[in-house]
Coordinates of C-alpha atoms in Angstrom, one line a residue:
M1 CA -15.7 -66.1 66.3
S2 CA -14.7 -64.3 63.1
Y3 CA -14.1 -66.3 60.0
L4 CA -11.1 -64.3 58.7
K5 CA -9.1 -62.0 61.0
I6 CA -6.4 -59.5 59.8
K7 CA -4.4 -58.3 62.8
N8 CA -1.8 -55.5 62.7
V9 CA -0.7 -56.3 59.1
E10 CA 2.1 -54.2 57.6
K11 CA 3.9 -54.4 54.3
T12 CA 6.7 -52.3 52.8
F13 CA 8.3 -52.5 49.4
G14 CA 11.7 -50.7 49.7
K15 CA 10.9 -47.3 51.0
F16 CA 7.2 -47.5 50.0
K17 CA 4.7 -48.3 52.7
A18 CA 2.1 -50.5 51.0
L19 CA 0.1 -51.5 54.1
N20 CA 0.0 -49.6 57.5
N21 CA -1.4 -51.4 60.5
I22 CA -4.3 -53.1 58.9
N23 CA -7.0 -54.6 61.2
F24 CA -10.5 -56.0 60.4
E25 CA -12.6 -59.1 60.7
I26 CA -14.8 -60.9 58.1
E27 CA -17.7 -63.3 58.9
R28 CA -18.4 -66.5 57.1
G29 CA -20.5 -66.0 53.9
E30 CA -19.9 -62.3 53.7
F31 CA -19.2 -60.5 50.4
I32 CA -16.6 -57.9 51.1
C33 CA -15.2 -55.3 48.8
F34 CA -11.8 -53.6 49.2
L35 CA -12.5 -50.2 47.7
G36 CA -10.0 -47.4 47.1
P37 CA -7.9 -45.5 44.5
S38 CA -5.0 -47.0 42.7
G39 CA -2.0 -47.5 44.9
C40 CA -3.9 -47.5 48.2
G41 CA -2.8 -51.1 49.0
K42 CA -6.0 -53.1 48.3
T43 CA -4.4 -55.5 45.8
T44 CA -1.4 -56.0 48.0
L45 CA -3.7 -56.9 50.9
L46 CA -5.6 -59.4 48.7
R47 CA -2.3 -61.1 47.7
I48 CA -1.2 -61.3 51.3
I49 CA -4.5 -63.0 52.3
A50 CA -3.9 -65.4 49.4
G51 CA -0.3 -66.1 50.5
L52 CA 1.2 -64.6 47.3
E53 CA 3.0 -61.9 49.3
N54 CA 4.5 -62.2 52.8
V55 CA 3.8 -59.8 55.6
D56 CA 6.5 -57.7 57.3
S57 CA 4.5 -57.9 60.5
G58 CA 1.1 -58.8 61.7
E59 CA -1.0 -62.0 61.6
I60 CA -3.8 -63.6 59.5
F61 CA -6.3 -66.0 61.0
L62 CA -8.7 -68.2 59.1
K63 CA -11.3 -70.1 61.2
D64 CA -9.1 -69.4 64.3
E65 CA -6.0 -70.9 62.7
N66 CA -2.9 -68.7 62.2
I67 CA -2.2 -69.0 58.5
T68 CA 0.3 -66.1 58.3
K69 CA 3.2 -68.3 57.1
K70 CA 1.1 -71.0 55.5
H71 CA 1.9 -71.8 51.8
P72 CA -0.7 -70.5 49.3
A73 CA -1.6 -74.0 48.2
K74 CA -2.4 -75.0 51.8
R75 CA -4.9 -72.1 52.4
N76 CA -7.8 -73.5 50.3
M77 CA -8.5 -70.1 48.7
S78 CA -9.2 -69.5 45.0
I79 CA -8.3 -66.3 43.2
V80 CA -9.8 -64.8 40.0
F81 CA -7.7 -62.2 38.2
Q82 CA -8.6 -59.4 35.9
S83 CA -6.7 -61.0 33.1
Y84 CA -8.6 -64.4 33.3
A85 CA -5.3 -66.3 33.3
L86 CA -6.7 -69.2 31.2
F87 CA -4.4 -71.5 29.3
P88 CA -5.0 -70.8 25.6
N89 CA -4.0 -74.3 24.5
L90 CA -6.4 -76.0 26.9
T91 CA -10.2 -76.4 26.5
V92 CA -12.6 -74.9 28.9
G93 CA -12.9 -78.3 30.7
E94 CA -9.2 -78.8 30.8
N95 CA -8.7 -75.3 32.2
I96 CA -11.1 -76.1 35.1
A97 CA -9.6 -79.5 35.6
Y98 CA -5.9 -78.4 35.6
G99 CA -5.5 -77.8 39.3
M100 CA -7.5 -80.7 40.3
K101 CA -5.4 -83.1 38.2
N102 CA -2.3 -81.8 40.0
K103 CA -4.0 -82.7 43.3
K104 CA -4.5 -86.3 42.0
I105 CA -8.3 -86.0 42.3
P106 CA -10.1 -89.0 40.7
K107 CA -11.3 -88.4 37.1
D108 CA -15.0 -89.0 37.8
I109 CA -15.0 -86.4 40.6
I110 CA -13.1 -83.9 38.3
Q111 CA -15.7 -84.4 35.6
K112 CA -18.5 -83.9 38.1
K113 CA -16.9 -80.7 39.4
I114 CA -16.5 -79.4 35.8
D115 CA -20.2 -80.1 35.0
E116 CA -21.4 -78.5 38.2
S117 CA -19.2 -75.3 38.0
L118 CA -20.1 -74.7 34.3
E119 CA -23.8 -75.1 35.1
L120 CA -23.4 -72.6 37.9
V121 CA -21.8 -69.9 35.7
G122 CA -24.2 -70.5 32.8
L123 CA -21.7 -72.2 30.4
R124 CA -23.1 -75.7 30.2
G125 CA -22.1 -77.3 26.9
Q126 CA -19.0 -75.1 26.4
E127 CA -16.6 -77.6 27.9
H128 CA -14.8 -78.5 24.7
K129 CA -14.3 -74.9 23.4
Y130 CA -11.0 -73.1 23.6
P131 CA -10.6 -69.6 25.3
N132 CA -10.2 -67.8 22.0
E133 CA -13.6 -69.1 20.9
L134 CA -15.3 -67.3 23.9
S135 CA -16.1 -63.7 24.6
G136 CA -14.3 -61.8 27.4
G137 CA -17.3 -62.2 29.6
Q138 CA -17.4 -66.0 28.9
Q139 CA -13.7 -66.3 29.6
Q140 CA -14.2 -64.6 33.0
R141 CA -17.0 -67.0 33.7
V142 CA -14.6 -69.9 33.0
A143 CA -12.1 -68.4 35.4
L144 CA -14.9 -68.1 38.0
A145 CA -15.9 -71.7 37.3
R146 CA -12.4 -72.9 37.8
A147 CA -12.2 -71.0 41.1
I148 CA -15.4 -72.3 42.6
S149 CA -14.7 -75.9 41.5
Y150 CA -12.2 -76.2 44.4
S151 CA -14.9 -75.5 47.0
P152 CA -12.7 -72.8 48.5
D153 CA -13.0 -71.4 52.0
I154 CA -12.5 -67.9 50.5
L155 CA -13.0 -66.7 47.0
L156 CA -10.7 -63.8 46.1
L157 CA -11.5 -61.5 43.1
D158 CA -8.9 -59.1 41.9
E159 CA -10.8 -56.5 39.8
P160 CA -12.4 -59.3 37.8
L161 CA -14.7 -57.0 35.8
S162 CA -12.6 -54.1 34.8
A163 CA -11.5 -55.4 31.4
L164 CA -15.1 -55.9 30.3
D165 CA -17.5 -53.4 28.6
A166 CA -20.2 -51.8 30.7
K167 CA -23.1 -53.9 29.7
V168 CA -21.3 -57.2 30.1
R169 CA -19.8 -55.9 33.4
E170 CA -23.2 -55.2 34.8
K171 CA -24.6 -58.6 33.9
L172 CA -21.6 -60.5 35.3
R173 CA -21.7 -58.3 38.4
N174 CA -25.2 -59.5 39.1
D175 CA -24.4 -63.1 38.3
I176 CA -21.4 -63.2 40.6
K177 CA -23.4 -61.8 43.5
D178 CA -26.2 -64.3 42.9
L179 CA -23.7 -67.2 42.7
Q180 CA -21.9 -66.1 45.8
K181 CA -25.2 -66.0 47.8
K182 CA -26.3 -69.4 46.4
L183 CA -23.0 -71.1 47.3
G184 CA -22.4 -69.1 50.5
I185 CA -18.8 -68.6 49.7
T186 CA -17.0 -66.0 51.8
T187 CA -15.8 -63.6 49.0
I188 CA -13.4 -60.7 48.9
M189 CA -13.3 -58.5 45.8
V190 CA -10.8 -55.7 45.0
T191 CA -12.3 -52.8 43.1
H192 CA -11.8 -49.1 42.5
D193 CA -15.3 -48.9 41.1
Q194 CA -17.7 -47.4 43.7
E195 CA -20.8 -48.7 41.8
E196 CA -19.5 -52.3 42.0
A197 CA -18.7 -52.0 45.6
L198 CA -22.1 -50.4 46.5
S199 CA -24.2 -52.9 44.5
M200 CA -22.3 -56.1 45.3
S201 CA -20.9 -56.0 48.8
D202 CA -22.4 -56.8 52.3
R203 CA -19.7 -54.5 53.7
I204 CA -17.1 -52.3 52.2
I205 CA -13.5 -51.8 53.5
V206 CA -12.4 -48.4 52.2
M207 CA -8.7 -47.9 51.9
D208 CA -6.6 -44.9 51.3
N209 CA -2.8 -44.3 51.5
A210 CA -2.1 -47.8 52.8
K211 CA -4.7 -47.6 55.6
V212 CA -8.2 -48.8 56.2
V213 CA -10.2 -45.6 56.7
Q214 CA -13.7 -47.0 57.1
V215 CA -15.5 -50.3 57.3
G216 CA -19.3 -50.5 56.9
T217 CA -22.3 -51.4 54.9
P218 CA -22.7 -49.7 51.5
Q219 CA -25.5 -47.5 52.8
D220 CA -23.5 -46.5 55.8
I221 CA -20.4 -45.7 53.8
Y222 CA -22.4 -43.7 51.3
E223 CA -24.6 -41.8 53.7
N224 CA -22.2 -41.5 56.7
P225 CA -18.7 -41.2 55.3
A226 CA -16.0 -41.1 58.0
N227 CA -14.1 -38.2 56.3
N228 CA -13.8 -35.9 53.4
F229 CA -11.9 -38.4 51.2
I230 CA -14.6 -41.0 51.5
G231 CA -17.4 -38.5 50.9
D232 CA -15.8 -37.3 47.7
F233 CA -14.4 -40.7 46.5
I234 CA -17.8 -42.5 46.9
G235 CA -20.2 -40.3 45.0
K236 CA -20.3 -36.5 44.9
V237 CA -20.7 -34.0 47.8
N238 CA -21.9 -30.4 47.5
K239 CA -20.7 -28.0 50.1
F240 CA -22.4 -24.6 50.4
E241 CA -24.2 -22.2 52.7
I242 CA -27.9 -21.5 53.3
N243 CA -28.7 -18.5 55.5
G244 CA -25.3 -18.8 57.2
A245 CA -25.5 -22.5 57.8
K246 CA -22.9 -24.8 56.3
V247 CA -24.6 -27.6 54.3
M248 CA -23.3 -30.8 52.7
A249 CA -25.6 -32.8 50.4
R250 CA -25.4 -35.4 47.7
P251 CA -26.7 -34.3 44.2
E252 CA -29.7 -36.6 44.5
D253 CA -30.7 -35.2 47.8
I254 CA -31.5 -31.8 46.4
S255 CA -34.8 -31.4 44.6
L256 CA -36.8 -28.7 42.7
A257 CA -38.8 -26.4 44.9
D258 CA -42.1 -24.9 44.0
E259 CA -42.4 -22.7 47.1
Q260 CA -40.3 -21.4 49.9
T261 CA -39.8 -24.0 52.6
D262 CA -37.0 -25.0 55.0
N263 CA -33.7 -25.5 53.3
F264 CA -35.0 -23.6 50.3
F265 CA -32.6 -21.6 48.1
M266 CA -32.3 -20.0 44.7
G267 CA -29.4 -20.3 42.2
T268 CA -28.5 -19.6 38.6
L269 CA -28.4 -22.5 36.1
E270 CA -24.8 -22.7 34.7
S271 CA -25.1 -25.9 32.7
W272 CA -26.7 -29.3 32.5
E273 CA -26.0 -32.8 31.3
Y274 CA -28.6 -35.4 30.1
M275 CA -27.7 -38.6 31.8
G276 CA -30.6 -40.8 30.5
S277 CA -32.8 -41.3 33.5
Y278 CA -31.9 -38.0 35.1
Y279 CA -30.4 -34.6 34.4
R280 CA -27.4 -33.3 36.3
L281 CA -27.7 -29.6 36.8
K282 CA -24.9 -27.2 37.8
V283 CA -26.3 -24.4 39.7
N284 CA -24.4 -21.3 40.9
K285 CA -25.3 -20.0 44.3
K286 CA -23.2 -17.1 45.3
N287 CA -20.1 -18.6 43.6
Y288 CA -20.8 -22.1 45.0
I289 CA -21.2 -24.5 42.1
I290 CA -23.8 -27.0 43.2
E291 CA -24.5 -30.3 41.3
V292 CA -28.1 -31.4 41.4
D293 CA -29.5 -34.7 40.0
I294 CA -33.2 -34.3 38.9
C295 CA -35.3 -37.2 37.6
R296 CA -35.9 -36.8 33.8
N297 CA -39.7 -36.9 34.3
K298 CA -39.6 -34.1 36.9
I299 CA -37.8 -31.7 34.7
A300 CA -39.2 -32.5 31.2
H301 CA -41.8 -29.7 31.4
I302 CA -39.1 -27.0 32.3
P303 CA -37.3 -25.4 29.4
L304 CA -33.7 -25.3 30.6
K305 CA -31.8 -22.1 29.8
K306 CA -28.4 -20.9 30.9
D307 CA -28.5 -18.2 33.6
Q308 CA -32.1 -18.8 34.4
H309 CA -33.1 -18.7 38.1
I310 CA -33.9 -22.1 39.6
F311 CA -35.4 -22.9 43.0
L312 CA -34.1 -25.8 45.0
K313 CA -34.6 -27.6 48.3
V314 CA -32.2 -29.7 50.4
E315 CA -34.0 -32.9 51.2
R316 CA -31.2 -34.5 53.2
T317 CA -27.8 -33.5 54.5
L318 CA -24.8 -35.8 54.7
G319 CA -24.0 -37.5 58.0
G320 CA -20.8 -39.1 59.3
G321 CA -17.4 -37.5 59.9
V322 CA -17.2 -35.2 56.9
E323 CA -16.1 -31.8 57.9
W324 CA -17.3 -28.8 55.8
S325 CA -14.3 -26.8 54.4

């Protein structure tokens, strides 16, 4: 039995089709990412699951119960927004307690929940501070603490890291994943960031143009994309010919070659970028511009010069449903 089931869900805003026949199932304890470009429908779908938007047609089941028309407050789900949505005039503890007070939960239980949730997100001792006394990353941790304090059936995250700088985002990304596994909360996160989706999720639901276009593990989505859109959206794909054969390969699946072997080819170095741990080379092969990622240590001894000949080998070609064109 699936934990959450989305069946034939559709949503239209005026003449705009936001969701088109959406179907998938989620198991208890999974971390799921809705991944796709802006306007593809992922946030609308999250809001429909939360009950913040109504469906035009279709059904939503949670633990085998039809919750399609159930009020948001009755769904036992918590949502964390990109904007944190904290009350500026309330302390950290008061922000966490706000919803529980409205539910008439006893004070001693509320205090216990505050202490437990702050401990879990690494903000123990910050209960009496106000939001403007905290960094953006700390404010997002408070929003997360508030969300998990309810012990929700499903935790919904609407691009919760996009407003943070890169270093804080990476740290919080790891912390959220660790917390989710520790608590075992079924979690759905909306993101347009492929790195977030690949590193955090158990499975990714890729969306495009109001439809679900592929569901799979991060590895399967990356290595076996179902179509050209997914192959190009999640990472980069090179398309070129070797000895008449049409080849598709990721930049990291092409290596330097010392001698002629299978899938060996020669090109002309057009340009290169230093990316820290690796160099990204752009190599011209008979008017195909091929991007190649080479580990810094493997290329440090080679003096890079524009228009020099460079010998490369395809280590792995791309699988899945991508068609060469």
